[in-house]
CSV table of C-alpha atoms in Angstrom, one decimal:
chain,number,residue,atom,x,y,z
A,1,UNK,CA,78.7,103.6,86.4
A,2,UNK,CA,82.6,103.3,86.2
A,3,UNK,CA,84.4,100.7,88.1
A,4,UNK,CA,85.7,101.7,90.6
A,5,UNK,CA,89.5,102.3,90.9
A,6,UNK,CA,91.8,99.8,92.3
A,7,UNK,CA,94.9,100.5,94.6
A,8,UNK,CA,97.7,100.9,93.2
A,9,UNK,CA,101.1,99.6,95.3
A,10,UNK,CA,103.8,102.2,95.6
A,11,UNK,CA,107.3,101.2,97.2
A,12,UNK,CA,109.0,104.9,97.3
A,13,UNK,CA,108.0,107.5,99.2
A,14,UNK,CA,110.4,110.4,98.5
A,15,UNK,CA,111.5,113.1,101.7
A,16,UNK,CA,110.5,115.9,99.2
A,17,UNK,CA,108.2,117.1,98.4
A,18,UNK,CA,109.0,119.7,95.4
A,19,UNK,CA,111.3,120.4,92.9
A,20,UNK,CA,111.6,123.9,91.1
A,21,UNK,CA,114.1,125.6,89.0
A,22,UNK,CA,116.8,127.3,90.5
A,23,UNK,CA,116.1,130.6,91.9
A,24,UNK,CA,112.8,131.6,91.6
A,25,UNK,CA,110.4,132.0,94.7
A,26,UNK,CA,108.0,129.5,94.8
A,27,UNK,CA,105.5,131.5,95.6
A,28,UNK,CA,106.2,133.3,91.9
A,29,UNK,CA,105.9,129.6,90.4
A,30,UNK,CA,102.9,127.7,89.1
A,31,UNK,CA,102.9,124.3,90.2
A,32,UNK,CA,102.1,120.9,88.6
A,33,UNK,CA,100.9,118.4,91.1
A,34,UNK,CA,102.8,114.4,90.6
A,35,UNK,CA,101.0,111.9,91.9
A,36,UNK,CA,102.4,109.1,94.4
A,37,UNK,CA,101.4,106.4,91.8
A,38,UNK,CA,102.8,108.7,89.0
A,39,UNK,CA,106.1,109.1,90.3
A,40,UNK,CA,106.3,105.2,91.2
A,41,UNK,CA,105.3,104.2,87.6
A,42,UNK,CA,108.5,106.7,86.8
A,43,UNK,CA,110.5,104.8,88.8
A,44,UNK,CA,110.0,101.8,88.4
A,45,UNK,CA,110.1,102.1,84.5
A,46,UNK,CA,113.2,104.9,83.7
A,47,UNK,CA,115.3,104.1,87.4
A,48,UNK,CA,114.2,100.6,87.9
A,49,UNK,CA,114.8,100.4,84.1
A,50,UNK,CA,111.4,97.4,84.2
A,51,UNK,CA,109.5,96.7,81.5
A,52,UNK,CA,105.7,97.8,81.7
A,53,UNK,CA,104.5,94.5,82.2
A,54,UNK,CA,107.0,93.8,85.2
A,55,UNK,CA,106.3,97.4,86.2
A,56,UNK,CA,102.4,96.6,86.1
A,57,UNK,CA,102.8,93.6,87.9
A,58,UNK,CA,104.7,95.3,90.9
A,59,UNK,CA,102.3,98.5,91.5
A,60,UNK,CA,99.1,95.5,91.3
A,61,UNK,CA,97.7,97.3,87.7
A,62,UNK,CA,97.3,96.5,84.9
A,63,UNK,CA,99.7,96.9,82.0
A,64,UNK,CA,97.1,99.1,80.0
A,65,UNK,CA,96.5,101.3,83.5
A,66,UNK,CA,100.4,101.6,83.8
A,67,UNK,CA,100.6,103.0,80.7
A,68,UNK,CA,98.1,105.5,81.2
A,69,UNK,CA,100.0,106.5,84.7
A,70,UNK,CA,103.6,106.6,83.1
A,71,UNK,CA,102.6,108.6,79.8
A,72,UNK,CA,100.5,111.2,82.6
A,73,UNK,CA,103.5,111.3,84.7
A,74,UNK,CA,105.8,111.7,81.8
A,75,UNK,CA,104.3,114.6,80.8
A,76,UNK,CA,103.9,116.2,83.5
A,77,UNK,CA,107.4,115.9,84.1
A,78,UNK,CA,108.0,117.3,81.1
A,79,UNK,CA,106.5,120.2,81.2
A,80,UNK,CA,107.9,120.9,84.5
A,81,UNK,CA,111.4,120.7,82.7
A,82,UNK,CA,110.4,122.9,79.9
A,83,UNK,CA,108.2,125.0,81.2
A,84,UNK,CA,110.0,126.4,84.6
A,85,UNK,CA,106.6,125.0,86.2
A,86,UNK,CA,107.0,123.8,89.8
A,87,UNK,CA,107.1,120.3,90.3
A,88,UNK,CA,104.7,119.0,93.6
A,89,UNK,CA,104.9,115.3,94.8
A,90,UNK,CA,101.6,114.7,95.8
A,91,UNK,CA,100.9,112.9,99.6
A,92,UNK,CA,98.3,110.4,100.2
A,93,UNK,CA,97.2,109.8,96.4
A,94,UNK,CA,93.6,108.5,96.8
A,95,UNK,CA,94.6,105.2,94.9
A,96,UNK,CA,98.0,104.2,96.0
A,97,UNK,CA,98.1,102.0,98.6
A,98,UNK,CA,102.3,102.0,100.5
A,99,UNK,CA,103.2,98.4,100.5
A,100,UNK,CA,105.0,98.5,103.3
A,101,UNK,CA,102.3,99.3,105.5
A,102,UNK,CA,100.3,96.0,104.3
A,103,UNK,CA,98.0,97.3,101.6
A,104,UNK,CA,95.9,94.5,99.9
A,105,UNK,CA,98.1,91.8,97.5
């Protein structure tokens, strides 16, 4: 049985909720869904400009588990940009915890 998953702190909780390329309908538009954790581990390592230990230590993972997020998000975002794919922030990711509403740490 695998362990179960541990919440993961997030700090940034964006007012949008998609971003797609310029003038195409959405509803013509495949979408790729971002996580709340995803986009965090993003931040925190390419805006925040952290390392992935300081990164790790923030979101309460992990520096092996924030690797795994940030390389997922990456490419995900990646694709996005190459692709013309829709790009969906997710809401209410199963394992992030806001820490501004108290989560656990």
């Amino acid at each position: 049985m695998p362990r179960p998953k541990r919440c993961r702190k997030v700090c940034f909780d964006p007012d949008y909720k998609v971003f797609k390329p310029q003038g195409i309908p959405m509803s013509e538009l495949s979408t790729i869904e971002l996580q709340l954790d995803e986009l965090e581990a993003i931040r925190l390592s390419d805006a925040e400009d952290l390392s992935q230990a300081e990164a790790a230590k923030s979101m309460d993972i992990s520096q092996p588990t924030f690797n795994r997020i940030l390389s997922g998000a990456r490419s995900k975002v990646a694709k996005a940009l190459t692709e013309g794919v829709a790009l969906k922030i997710a809401r209410g990711s199963p394992h992030a915890q806001d820490r501004e509403a108290g989560g656990p740490g």
